[in-house]
Amino acid sequence: MIVASCDIVRDALPDALAGRLGPEDTRTVLAHVAGCADCQAEAELIRALRLQPVRAPQGLEQRMRAALAAHRGWSFGGQRAALLAAVLGGLLLGGYLLRQQAADAPRPTASAPAPEPTTATAPLVPAAPERSVALPAPSAEVPVTGRSLMQALPGTTEASLYSSSATLDDLSEEQLRTLLKELES
Amino acid sequence: MSTTAQLQRTDGEAPDDRRLVEEARAGDVGARDRLVGRYVDDVYAVAYRVLGERDLAQDAAQDAMVNALGALGRFRGDASFRTWILRIALNSARSMLRRRFRRREVAIVAAEDVAAAAEDPSNRAVVLSEAERVRAALQRLPEKQRLSVSLRIEQGLGYAEIAQLIDSTEGAVRVNYHLGVKRLREMLQ
């Protein structure tokens, strides 16, 4: 039997516990879990999440079908009619505008535009964690660690590293692998 | 000494999804309704994981299903049908979230209703099961970690599919997933 490391096993655990791996791979994963307390704890967490899956409330399926039935005339035959109407409408409007331009009618004196209402728009909730920040250009020669990520991002603390994950998309594959290794060590 | 194991997961797409889609496109109401029945739970679950509130999630899920199955011509088959419809669910939920913030109607509650009831000292009869504690903790994760964990464990999607769904990279999804799991374990200790 192949011996698998923790990082491989933890990647595969959701699939192993859901029966999406082949029998031999499943045995490999479960054999590792049996002998590793850390991976065992992770397996328990996954089992707990899968134990009570989120289910649609009663009646939602019927409401969806009813909404689709009401929508059906538009979605099948009516969609083409709507598209045709939109194209014709666009052509008519375009023609009208061209005629207006060609006539070059004198413009009436415009009255002062009404001022736009201004309202306070302070957000009710603080900005979502996933705001973009300027990152140093990813470089394969500069390994990214949790500590270096914190140094590169002003105001990043360990807690916010957990909570602010929008920066990960900007990292290279090499940097992500380094970060993952640090996380697992 | 450990060696790398080649662990192959099976494709999650239902074998007759494509056939049902073609039949529904052709006007077969039965095929369309079977797709509703097949994906109502998944669509609702994704909406719920974004919104954290049942009524909003139902509205978003219904909108998503009508958008998806009411305009099947948009499904080109680049991704699996499941990934496609879950993406519509995600967009629908996020759109609802943005509208609610703009209208200042609601501050999104991160914890689940049952967890909130259990924290009420006057409601001592409510005891959370371990599964409910885990689900409540999941709702408290930041969105990308929450979605990566939920889509991986609850929906059974692979990292590449999740990346396609949430406009991320496979590597970032993988890190978000492991960060999310680590955070969950810390919260539940």
mmCIF file of C-alpha atoms in Angstrom:
data_model
loop_
_atom_site.group_PDB
_atom_site.id
_atom_site.type_symbol
_atom_site.label_atom_id
_atom_site.label_comp_id
_atom_site.label_asym_id
_atom_site.label_seq_id
_atom_site.Cartn_x
_atom_site.Cartn_y
_atom_site.Cartn_z
ATOM 1 C CA MET A 1 0.000 0.000 0.000
ATOM 2 C CA ILE A 2 1.195 3.502 -0.822
ATOM 3 C CA VAL A 3 2.048 5.592 2.220
ATOM 4 C CA ALA A 4 0.619 9.098 1.931
ATOM 5 C CA SER A 5 1.749 12.240 3.722
ATOM 6 C CA CYS A 6 -0.545 14.481 5.763
ATOM 7 C CA ASP A 7 -0.836 17.192 3.113
ATOM 8 C CA ILE A 8 -1.889 14.692 0.458
ATOM 9 C CA VAL A 9 -4.328 13.000 2.831
ATOM 10 C CA ARG A 10 -5.939 16.237 3.972
ATOM 11 C CA ASP A 11 -6.483 17.304 0.382
ATOM 12 C CA ALA A 12 -8.170 13.987 -0.306
ATOM 13 C CA LEU A 13 -10.086 13.560 2.962
ATOM 14 C CA PRO A 14 -13.378 15.130 1.790
ATOM 15 C CA ASP A 15 -13.384 12.835 -1.242
ATOM 16 C CA ALA A 16 -12.399 9.754 0.771
ATOM 17 C CA LEU A 17 -15.133 10.313 3.358
ATOM 18 C CA ALA A 18 -17.722 10.952 0.642
ATOM 19 C CA GLY A 19 -16.813 7.837 -1.333
ATOM 20 C CA ARG A 20 -15.460 9.705 -4.314
ATOM 21 C CA LEU A 21 -12.061 7.972 -4.313
ATOM 22 C CA GLY A 22 -11.321 4.535 -5.667
ATOM 23 C CA PRO A 23 -11.148 1.692 -3.121
ATOM 24 C CA GLU A 24 -7.365 1.529 -2.961
ATOM 25 C CA ASP A 25 -6.942 5.275 -2.522
ATOM 26 C CA THR A 26 -9.648 5.265 0.132
ATOM 27 C CA ARG A 27 -7.780 2.552 2.029
ATOM 28 C CA THR A 28 -4.568 4.590 1.756
ATOM 29 C CA VAL A 29 -6.224 7.666 3.217
ATOM 30 C CA LEU A 30 -8.047 5.855 6.012
ATOM 31 C CA ALA A 31 -4.922 3.907 6.945
ATOM 32 C CA HIS A 32 -3.053 7.176 7.373
ATOM 33 C CA VAL A 33 -5.912 8.712 9.391
ATOM 34 C CA ALA A 34 -5.969 5.711 11.724
ATOM 35 C CA GLY A 35 -2.386 6.414 12.680
ATOM 36 C CA CYS A 36 -2.355 10.234 12.719
ATOM 37 C CA ALA A 37 -4.147 12.140 15.510
ATOM 38 C CA ASP A 38 -4.109 15.415 13.605
ATOM 39 C CA CYS A 39 -5.653 14.008 10.459
ATOM 40 C CA GLN A 40 -8.119 12.096 12.613
ATOM 41 C CA ALA A 41 -9.306 15.374 14.157
ATOM 42 C CA GLU A 42 -9.727 16.849 10.703
ATOM 43 C CA ALA A 43 -11.684 13.820 9.550
ATOM 44 C CA GLU A 44 -14.037 14.251 12.531
ATOM 45 C CA LEU A 45 -14.599 17.877 11.578
ATOM 46 C CA ILE A 46 -15.455 16.900 8.019
ATOM 47 C CA ARG A 47 -17.799 14.156 9.215
ATOM 48 C CA ALA A 48 -19.575 16.647 11.499
ATOM 49 C CA LEU A 49 -20.097 19.059 8.597
ATOM 50 C CA ARG A 50 -21.418 16.300 6.379
ATOM 51 C CA LEU A 51 -23.676 14.919 9.107
ATOM 52 C CA GLN A 52 -26.263 17.666 8.793
ATOM 53 C CA PRO A 53 -26.079 19.005 5.259
ATOM 54 C CA VAL A 54 -27.878 22.230 4.501
ATOM 55 C CA ARG A 55 -31.255 21.273 3.004
ATOM 56 C CA ALA A 56 -33.717 23.470 1.180
ATOM 57 C CA PRO A 57 -36.735 24.312 3.342
ATOM 58 C CA GLN A 58 -39.957 22.488 2.618
ATOM 59 C CA GLY A 59 -41.904 23.993 -0.225
ATOM 60 C CA LEU A 60 -38.988 25.733 -1.934
ATOM 61 C CA GLU A 61 -38.851 23.216 -4.756
ATOM 62 C CA GLN A 62 -42.572 23.688 -5.454
ATOM 63 C CA ARG A 63 -42.185 27.464 -5.435
ATOM 64 C CA MET A 64 -39.308 27.220 -7.893
ATOM 65 C CA ARG A 65 -41.354 25.070 -10.246
ATOM 66 C CA ALA A 66 -44.266 27.488 -10.035
ATOM 67 C CA ALA A 67 -41.995 30.450 -10.763
ATOM 68 C CA LEU A 68 -40.507 28.618 -13.748
ATOM 69 C CA ALA A 69 -43.947 27.665 -15.041
ATOM 70 C CA ALA A 70 -44.938 31.331 -14.941
ATOM 71 C CA HIS A 71 -41.633 32.193 -16.585
ATOM 72 C CA ARG A 72 -41.881 29.488 -19.246
ATOM 73 C CA GLY A 73 -43.664 31.443 -21.958
ATOM 74 C CA TRP A 74 -40.837 33.970 -21.956
ATOM 75 C CA SER A 75 -37.990 31.572 -21.661
ATOM 76 C CA PHE A 76 -38.753 29.350 -24.617
ATOM 77 C CA GLY A 77 -40.763 30.816 -27.480
ATOM 78 C CA GLY A 78 -41.052 34.291 -26.023
ATOM 79 C CA GLN A 79 -37.321 34.799 -25.712
ATOM 80 C CA ARG A 80 -36.898 35.055 -29.462
ATOM 81 C CA ALA A 81 -39.824 37.454 -29.704
ATOM 82 C CA ALA A 82 -38.306 39.613 -26.961
ATOM 83 C CA LEU A 83 -34.944 39.646 -28.748
ATOM 84 C CA LEU A 84 -36.571 40.617 -32.043
ATOM 85 C CA ALA A 85 -38.504 43.387 -30.326
ATOM 86 C CA ALA A 86 -35.312 44.668 -28.717
ATOM 87 C CA VAL A 87 -33.473 44.730 -32.065
ATOM 88 C CA LEU A 88 -36.335 46.499 -33.835
ATOM 89 C CA GLY A 89 -36.656 48.951 -30.977
ATOM 90 C CA GLY A 90 -32.955 49.682 -31.173
ATOM 91 C CA LEU A 91 -33.107 50.263 -34.916
ATOM 92 C CA LEU A 92 -36.081 52.607 -34.595
ATOM 93 C CA LEU A 93 -34.428 54.571 -31.819
ATOM 94 C CA GLY A 94 -31.168 54.767 -33.742
ATOM 95 C CA GLY A 95 -32.975 56.011 -36.816
ATOM 96 C CA TYR A 96 -34.791 58.634 -34.812
ATOM 97 C CA LEU A 97 -31.593 59.904 -33.241
ATOM 98 C CA LEU A 98 -29.844 60.106 -36.592
ATOM 99 C CA ARG A 99 -32.711 62.116 -38.037
ATOM 100 C CA GLN A 100 -32.536 64.476 -35.075
ATOM 101 C CA GLN A 101 -28.838 64.984 -35.599
ATOM 102 C CA ALA A 102 -29.205 65.554 -39.321
ATOM 103 C CA ALA A 103 -31.935 68.180 -38.791
ATOM 104 C CA ASP A 104 -29.498 70.068 -36.494
ATOM 105 C CA ALA A 105 -32.356 71.791 -34.760
ATOM 106 C CA PRO A 106 -31.331 74.731 -32.477
ATOM 107 C CA ARG A 107 -31.157 73.572 -28.932
ATOM 108 C CA PRO A 108 -33.449 75.200 -26.466
ATOM 109 C CA THR A 109 -31.789 77.000 -23.600
ATOM 110 C CA ALA A 110 -31.206 74.389 -20.940
ATOM 111 C CA SER A 111 -32.347 75.217 -17.484
ATOM 112 C CA ALA A 112 -29.925 74.613 -14.685
ATOM 113 C CA PRO A 113 -29.983 70.943 -13.862
ATOM 114 C CA ALA A 114 -31.549 70.088 -10.575
ATOM 115 C CA PRO A 115 -28.900 69.364 -8.021
ATOM 116 C CA GLU A 116 -28.541 65.667 -7.302
ATOM 117 C CA PRO A 117 -29.729 64.745 -3.890
ATOM 118 C CA THR A 118 -26.895 63.869 -1.646
ATOM 119 C CA THR A 119 -27.309 61.414 1.120
ATOM 120 C CA ALA A 120 -24.907 60.214 3.690
ATOM 121 C CA THR A 121 -23.644 56.905 2.523
ATOM 122 C CA ALA A 122 -21.623 55.743 5.420
ATOM 123 C CA PRO A 123 -21.716 51.985 5.187
ATOM 124 C CA LEU A 124 -23.758 50.197 7.801
ATOM 125 C CA VAL A 125 -21.218 47.434 7.919
ATOM 126 C CA PRO A 126 -17.483 47.963 7.720
ATOM 127 C CA ALA A 127 -15.904 47.278 4.351
ATOM 128 C CA ALA A 128 -15.846 43.587 3.511
ATOM 129 C CA PRO A 129 -12.581 41.910 4.361
ATOM 130 C CA GLU A 130 -11.911 41.211 0.683
ATOM 131 C CA ARG A 131 -10.695 44.697 -0.234
ATOM 132 C CA SER A 132 -7.812 44.935 -2.640
ATOM 133 C CA VAL A 133 -4.440 46.043 -1.359
ATOM 134 C CA ALA A 134 -1.234 46.808 -3.198
ATOM 135 C CA LEU A 135 1.035 43.812 -2.926
ATOM 136 C CA PRO A 136 4.656 43.543 -3.792
ATOM 137 C CA ALA A 137 5.017 41.940 -7.212
ATOM 138 C CA PRO A 138 5.012 38.153 -6.789
ATOM 139 C CA SER A 139 8.432 36.721 -7.252
ATOM 140 C CA ALA A 140 9.391 33.094 -7.211
ATOM 141 C CA GLU A 141 12.726 34.067 -5.640
ATOM 142 C CA VAL A 142 11.120 35.680 -2.649
ATOM 143 C CA PRO A 143 9.403 33.026 -0.604
ATOM 144 C CA VAL A 144 6.170 34.220 0.972
ATOM 145 C CA THR A 145 5.614 33.250 4.545
ATOM 146 C CA GLY A 146 2.836 34.204 6.877
ATOM 147 C CA ARG A 147 5.304 36.566 8.560
ATOM 148 C CA SER A 148 6.403 38.128 5.274
ATOM 149 C CA LEU A 149 2.787 38.523 4.192
ATOM 150 C CA MET A 150 2.135 40.349 7.431
ATOM 151 C CA GLN A 151 5.148 42.592 6.849
ATOM 152 C CA ALA A 152 4.132 43.316 3.264
ATOM 153 C CA LEU A 153 0.592 44.299 4.168
ATOM 154 C CA PRO A 154 0.406 47.206 6.583
ATOM 155 C CA GLY A 155 -1.939 46.546 9.415
ATOM 156 C CA THR A 156 -2.096 42.815 8.814
ATOM 157 C CA THR A 157 -2.104 40.856 12.007
ATOM 158 C CA GLU A 158 -2.258 37.136 12.468
ATOM 159 C CA ALA A 159 -5.982 37.430 13.102
ATOM 160 C CA SER A 160 -6.535 39.464 9.957
ATOM 161 C CA LEU A 161 -4.400 37.020 7.991
ATOM 162 C CA TYR A 162 -7.021 34.462 8.856
ATOM 163 C CA SER A 163 -9.853 36.822 8.017
ATOM 164 C CA SER A 164 -8.534 38.601 4.930
ATOM 165 C CA SER A 165 -8.079 36.133 2.147
ATOM 166 C CA ALA A 166 -8.444 38.354 -0.914
ATOM 167 C CA THR A 167 -4.663 38.708 -1.166
ATOM 168 C CA LEU A 168 -4.089 35.032 -1.930
ATOM 169 C CA ASP A 169 -5.298 35.423 -5.517
ATOM 170 C CA ASP A 170 -2.368 37.758 -6.174
ATOM 171 C CA LEU A 171 0.294 35.276 -5.103
ATOM 172 C CA SER A 172 2.120 32.941 -7.430
ATOM 173 C CA GLU A 173 1.726 29.169 -7.201
ATOM 174 C CA GLU A 174 5.187 28.889 -5.640
ATOM 175 C CA GLN A 175 4.327 31.408 -2.951
ATOM 176 C CA LEU A 176 1.029 29.679 -2.224
ATOM 177 C CA ARG A 177 2.824 26.343 -1.815
ATOM 178 C CA THR A 178 5.268 27.961 0.617
ATOM 179 C CA LEU A 179 2.396 29.458 2.588
ATOM 180 C CA LEU A 180 0.638 26.130 2.710
ATOM 181 C CA LYS A 181 3.763 24.360 3.985
ATOM 182 C CA GLU A 182 4.148 26.928 6.722
ATOM 183 C CA LEU A 183 0.507 26.497 7.637
ATOM 184 C CA GLU A 184 0.892 22.746 7.913
ATOM 185 C CA SER A 185 4.152 22.815 9.907
ATOM 186 C CA MET B 1 9.372 7.826 4.584
ATOM 187 C CA SER B 2 6.198 8.834 2.804
ATOM 188 C CA THR B 3 5.604 8.985 -0.901
ATOM 189 C CA THR B 4 3.160 10.974 -2.899
ATOM 190 C CA ALA B 5 -0.020 9.022 -3.493
ATOM 191 C CA GLN B 6 -1.876 9.495 -6.721
ATOM 192 C CA LEU B 7 -5.360 9.987 -5.353
ATOM 193 C CA GLN B 8 -7.953 10.288 -8.058
ATOM 194 C CA ARG B 9 -11.371 11.672 -7.295
ATOM 195 C CA THR B 10 -14.331 10.808 -9.445
ATOM 196 C CA ASP B 11 -16.157 13.444 -11.468
ATOM 197 C CA GLY B 12 -19.121 14.835 -9.518
ATOM 198 C CA GLU B 13 -21.400 15.562 -12.492
ATOM 199 C CA ALA B 14 -24.539 13.433 -12.662
ATOM 200 C CA PRO B 15 -24.324 11.255 -15.795
ATOM 201 C CA ASP B 16 -27.595 12.395 -17.322
ATOM 202 C CA ASP B 17 -27.361 16.144 -16.598
ATOM 203 C CA ARG B 18 -26.523 16.979 -20.202
ATOM 204 C CA ARG B 19 -29.420 14.904 -21.516
ATOM 205 C CA LEU B 20 -31.857 16.562 -19.114
ATOM 206 C CA VAL B 21 -30.583 19.994 -20.114
ATOM 207 C CA GLU B 22 -31.128 19.235 -23.807
ATOM 208 C CA GLU B 23 -34.609 17.922 -23.130
ATOM 209 C CA ALA B 24 -35.476 20.925 -20.961
ATOM 210 C CA ARG B 25 -34.197 23.256 -23.688
ATOM 211 C CA ALA B 26 -36.516 21.553 -26.120
ATOM 212 C CA GLY B 27 -39.449 22.349 -23.837
ATOM 213 C CA ASP B 28 -39.726 19.161 -21.762
ATOM 214 C CA VAL B 29 -41.220 20.372 -18.481
ATOM 215 C CA GLY B 30 -40.570 17.024 -16.801
ATOM 216 C CA ALA B 31 -36.850 17.270 -17.542
ATOM 217 C CA ARG B 32 -36.757 20.837 -16.261
ATOM 218 C CA ASP B 33 -38.538 19.837 -13.042
ATOM 219 C CA ARG B 34 -36.096 16.965 -12.514
ATOM 220 C CA LEU B 35 -33.240 19.437 -12.720
ATOM 221 C CA VAL B 36 -35.006 21.593 -10.113
ATOM 222 C CA GLY B 37 -35.370 18.612 -7.809
ATOM 223 C CA ARG B 38 -31.778 17.563 -8.340
ATOM 224 C CA TYR B 39 -30.222 20.943 -7.570
ATOM 225 C CA VAL B 40 -32.627 22.699 -5.181
ATOM 226 C CA ASP B 41 -30.611 21.662 -2.105
ATOM 227 C CA ASP B 42 -27.236 22.592 -3.573
ATOM 228 C CA VAL B 43 -28.456 25.957 -4.872
ATOM 229 C CA TYR B 44 -30.054 26.770 -1.526
ATOM 230 C CA ALA B 45 -26.959 25.629 0.397
ATOM 231 C CA VAL B 46 -24.653 27.920 -1.577
ATOM 232 C CA ALA B 47 -27.023 30.860 -1.149
ATOM 233 C CA TYR B 48 -27.267 30.134 2.564
ATOM 234 C CA ARG B 49 -23.502 29.963 2.967
ATOM 235 C CA VAL B 50 -23.221 33.455 1.434
ATOM 236 C CA LEU B 51 -26.188 35.083 3.160
ATOM 237 C CA GLY B 52 -26.348 33.222 6.486
ATOM 238 C CA GLU B 53 -30.094 33.765 6.753
ATOM 239 C CA ARG B 54 -32.794 31.312 5.650
ATOM 240 C CA ASP B 55 -35.409 33.642 4.169
ATOM 241 C CA LEU B 56 -32.894 35.596 2.124
ATOM 242 C CA ALA B 57 -31.287 32.368 0.972
ATOM 243 C CA GLN B 58 -34.660 31.059 -0.239
ATOM 244 C CA ASP B 59 -35.275 34.204 -2.266
ATOM 245 C CA ALA B 60 -31.803 34.142 -3.751
ATOM 246 C CA ALA B 61 -32.069 30.427 -4.510
ATOM 247 C CA GLN B 62 -35.411 30.876 -6.266
ATOM 248 C CA ASP B 63 -34.044 33.764 -8.347
ATOM 249 C CA ALA B 64 -31.030 31.669 -9.265
ATOM 250 C CA MET B 65 -33.085 28.665 -10.327
ATOM 251 C CA VAL B 66 -35.372 30.792 -12.503
ATOM 252 C CA ASN B 67 -32.361 32.582 -14.036
ATOM 253 C CA ALA B 68 -30.625 29.291 -14.754
ATOM 254 C CA LEU B 69 -33.459 27.069 -15.946
ATOM 255 C CA GLY B 70 -35.414 29.897 -17.494
ATOM 256 C CA ALA B 71 -32.567 30.623 -19.889
ATOM 257 C CA LEU B 72 -30.838 27.303 -20.569
ATOM 258 C CA GLY B 73 -29.539 28.585 -23.882
ATOM 259 C CA ARG B 74 -26.802 30.311 -21.912
ATOM 260 C CA PHE B 75 -25.330 27.012 -20.730
ATOM 261 C CA ARG B 76 -22.548 26.313 -23.213
ATOM 262 C CA GLY B 77 -21.122 23.172 -21.602
ATOM 263 C CA ASP B 78 -17.644 24.581 -20.864
ATOM 264 C CA ALA B 79 -18.017 23.534 -17.228
ATOM 265 C CA SER B 80 -20.265 20.908 -15.702
ATOM 266 C CA PHE B 81 -23.912 21.876 -15.368
ATOM 267 C CA ARG B 82 -23.547 21.649 -11.610
ATOM 268 C CA THR B 83 -20.696 24.163 -11.533
ATOM 269 C CA TRP B 84 -22.659 26.438 -13.853
ATOM 270 C CA ILE B 85 -25.823 26.476 -11.765
ATOM 271 C CA LEU B 86 -23.905 26.869 -8.510
ATOM 272 C CA ARG B 87 -22.151 29.873 -9.990
ATOM 273 C CA ILE B 88 -25.515 31.427 -10.772
ATOM 274 C CA ALA B 89 -26.577 30.705 -7.176
ATOM 275 C CA LEU B 90 -23.441 32.375 -5.858
ATOM 276 C CA ASN B 91 -23.958 35.466 -8.022
ATOM 277 C CA SER B 92 -27.615 35.665 -7.025
ATOM 278 C CA ALA B 93 -26.752 35.515 -3.321
ATOM 279 C CA ARG B 94 -23.963 38.065 -3.633
ATOM 280 C CA SER B 95 -26.221 40.379 -5.591
ATOM 281 C CA MET B 96 -28.840 40.152 -2.842
ATOM 282 C CA LEU B 97 -26.174 40.854 -0.244
ATOM 283 C CA ARG B 98 -25.113 44.028 -2.060
ATOM 284 C CA ARG B 99 -28.703 45.221 -2.413
ATOM 285 C CA ARG B 100 -29.372 44.675 1.279
ATOM 286 C CA PHE B 101 -26.276 46.599 2.344
ATOM 287 C CA ARG B 102 -27.169 49.475 0.050
ATOM 288 C CA ARG B 103 -30.675 49.696 1.476
ATOM 289 C CA ARG B 104 -29.295 49.368 5.015
ATOM 290 C CA GLU B 105 -32.002 46.782 5.597
ATOM 291 C CA VAL B 106 -30.041 44.213 7.451
ATOM 292 C CA ALA B 107 -26.660 43.519 8.915
ATOM 293 C CA ILE B 108 -25.867 39.992 7.835
ATOM 294 C CA VAL B 109 -25.889 37.677 10.766
ATOM 295 C CA ALA B 110 -22.867 35.425 10.591
ATOM 296 C CA ALA B 111 -24.016 32.895 13.178
ATOM 297 C CA GLU B 112 -26.829 30.492 12.459
ATOM 298 C CA ASP B 113 -30.270 31.052 14.016
ATOM 299 C CA VAL B 114 -29.962 27.998 16.253
ATOM 300 C CA ALA B 115 -26.586 29.093 17.533
ATOM 301 C CA ALA B 116 -27.957 32.556 18.329
ATOM 302 C CA ALA B 117 -30.848 30.992 20.232
ATOM 303 C CA ALA B 118 -28.491 28.755 22.139
ATOM 304 C CA GLU B 119 -26.386 31.728 23.211
ATOM 305 C CA ASP B 120 -29.467 33.334 24.742
ATOM 306 C CA PRO B 121 -29.101 32.602 28.463
ATOM 307 C CA SER B 122 -32.882 32.448 28.857
ATOM 308 C CA ASN B 123 -33.072 29.612 26.332
ATOM 309 C CA ARG B 124 -31.204 26.920 28.210
ATOM 310 C CA ALA B 125 -33.275 24.139 26.693
ATOM 311 C CA VAL B 126 -31.566 24.545 23.325
ATOM 312 C CA VAL B 127 -28.485 22.398 23.185
ATOM 313 C CA LEU B 128 -26.375 22.497 20.077
ATOM 314 C CA SER B 129 -25.252 19.238 18.651
ATOM 315 C CA GLU B 130 -21.659 19.009 17.495
ATOM 316 C CA ALA B 131 -22.783 19.230 13.880
ATOM 317 C CA GLU B 132 -24.727 22.400 14.582
ATOM 318 C CA ARG B 133 -21.720 23.937 16.356
ATOM 319 C CA VAL B 134 -19.571 23.185 13.355
ATOM 320 C CA ARG B 135 -22.104 24.683 10.948
ATOM 321 C CA ALA B 136 -22.426 27.801 13.089
ATOM 322 C CA ALA B 137 -18.641 28.161 13.227
ATOM 323 C CA LEU B 138 -18.458 27.783 9.442
ATOM 324 C CA GLN B 139 -20.739 30.777 9.023
ATOM 325 C CA ARG B 140 -18.275 32.897 11.001
ATOM 326 C CA LEU B 141 -15.409 32.343 8.563
ATOM 327 C CA PRO B 142 -14.596 35.052 5.979
ATOM 328 C CA GLU B 143 -16.451 34.472 2.740
ATOM 329 C CA LYS B 144 -13.680 32.944 0.622
ATOM 330 C CA GLN B 145 -12.620 30.536 3.351
ATOM 331 C CA ARG B 146 -16.243 29.717 4.125
ATOM 332 C CA LEU B 147 -17.053 29.067 0.481
ATOM 333 C CA SER B 148 -13.871 27.060 -0.123
ATOM 334 C CA VAL B 149 -14.615 24.820 2.878
ATOM 335 C CA SER B 150 -18.341 24.532 2.146
ATOM 336 C CA LEU B 151 -17.956 23.867 -1.571
ATOM 337 C CA ARG B 152 -15.186 21.329 -0.916
ATOM 338 C CA ILE B 153 -16.773 19.426 1.945
ATOM 339 C CA GLU B 154 -20.524 19.987 1.577
ATOM 340 C CA GLN B 155 -20.742 20.178 -2.218
ATOM 341 C CA GLY B 156 -17.825 17.864 -2.958
ATOM 342 C CA LEU B 157 -16.243 20.120 -5.577
ATOM 343 C CA GLY B 158 -12.558 19.927 -6.442
ATOM 344 C CA TYR B 159 -10.211 22.897 -6.086
ATOM 345 C CA ALA B 160 -10.280 23.617 -9.811
ATOM 346 C CA GLU B 161 -14.086 23.676 -9.892
ATOM 347 C CA ILE B 162 -14.247 25.923 -6.839
ATOM 348 C CA ALA B 163 -11.711 28.269 -8.425
ATOM 349 C CA GLN B 164 -13.907 28.491 -11.524
ATOM 350 C CA LEU B 165 -16.934 29.144 -9.379
ATOM 351 C CA ILE B 166 -15.551 31.922 -7.183
ATOM 352 C CA ASP B 167 -13.161 33.499 -9.730
ATOM 353 C CA SER B 168 -10.029 32.465 -7.942
ATOM 354 C CA THR B 169 -7.032 30.248 -8.649
ATOM 355 C CA GLU B 170 -6.743 26.613 -7.715
ATOM 356 C CA GLY B 171 -3.795 27.356 -5.439
ATOM 357 C CA ALA B 172 -5.611 30.151 -3.624
ATOM 358 C CA VAL B 173 -8.674 27.958 -3.129
ATOM 359 C CA ARG B 174 -6.490 25.233 -1.670
ATOM 360 C CA VAL B 175 -4.897 27.656 0.789
ATOM 361 C CA ASN B 176 -8.270 29.187 1.678
ATOM 362 C CA TYR B 177 -9.639 25.712 2.285
ATOM 363 C CA HIS B 178 -6.839 24.697 4.638
ATOM 364 C CA LEU B 179 -6.867 28.083 6.374
ATOM 365 C CA GLY B 180 -10.613 27.714 6.839
ATOM 366 C CA VAL B 181 -10.335 24.201 8.256
ATOM 367 C CA LYS B 182 -7.536 25.260 10.602
ATOM 368 C CA ARG B 183 -9.604 28.225 11.775
ATOM 369 C CA LEU B 184 -12.647 26.000 12.315
ATOM 370 C CA ARG B 185 -10.631 23.608 14.462
ATOM 371 C CA GLU B 186 -9.377 26.491 16.572
ATOM 372 C CA MET B 187 -12.890 27.885 17.037
ATOM 373 C CA LEU B 188 -14.232 24.493 18.069
ATOM 374 C CA GLN B 189 -11.518 23.598 20.581
#
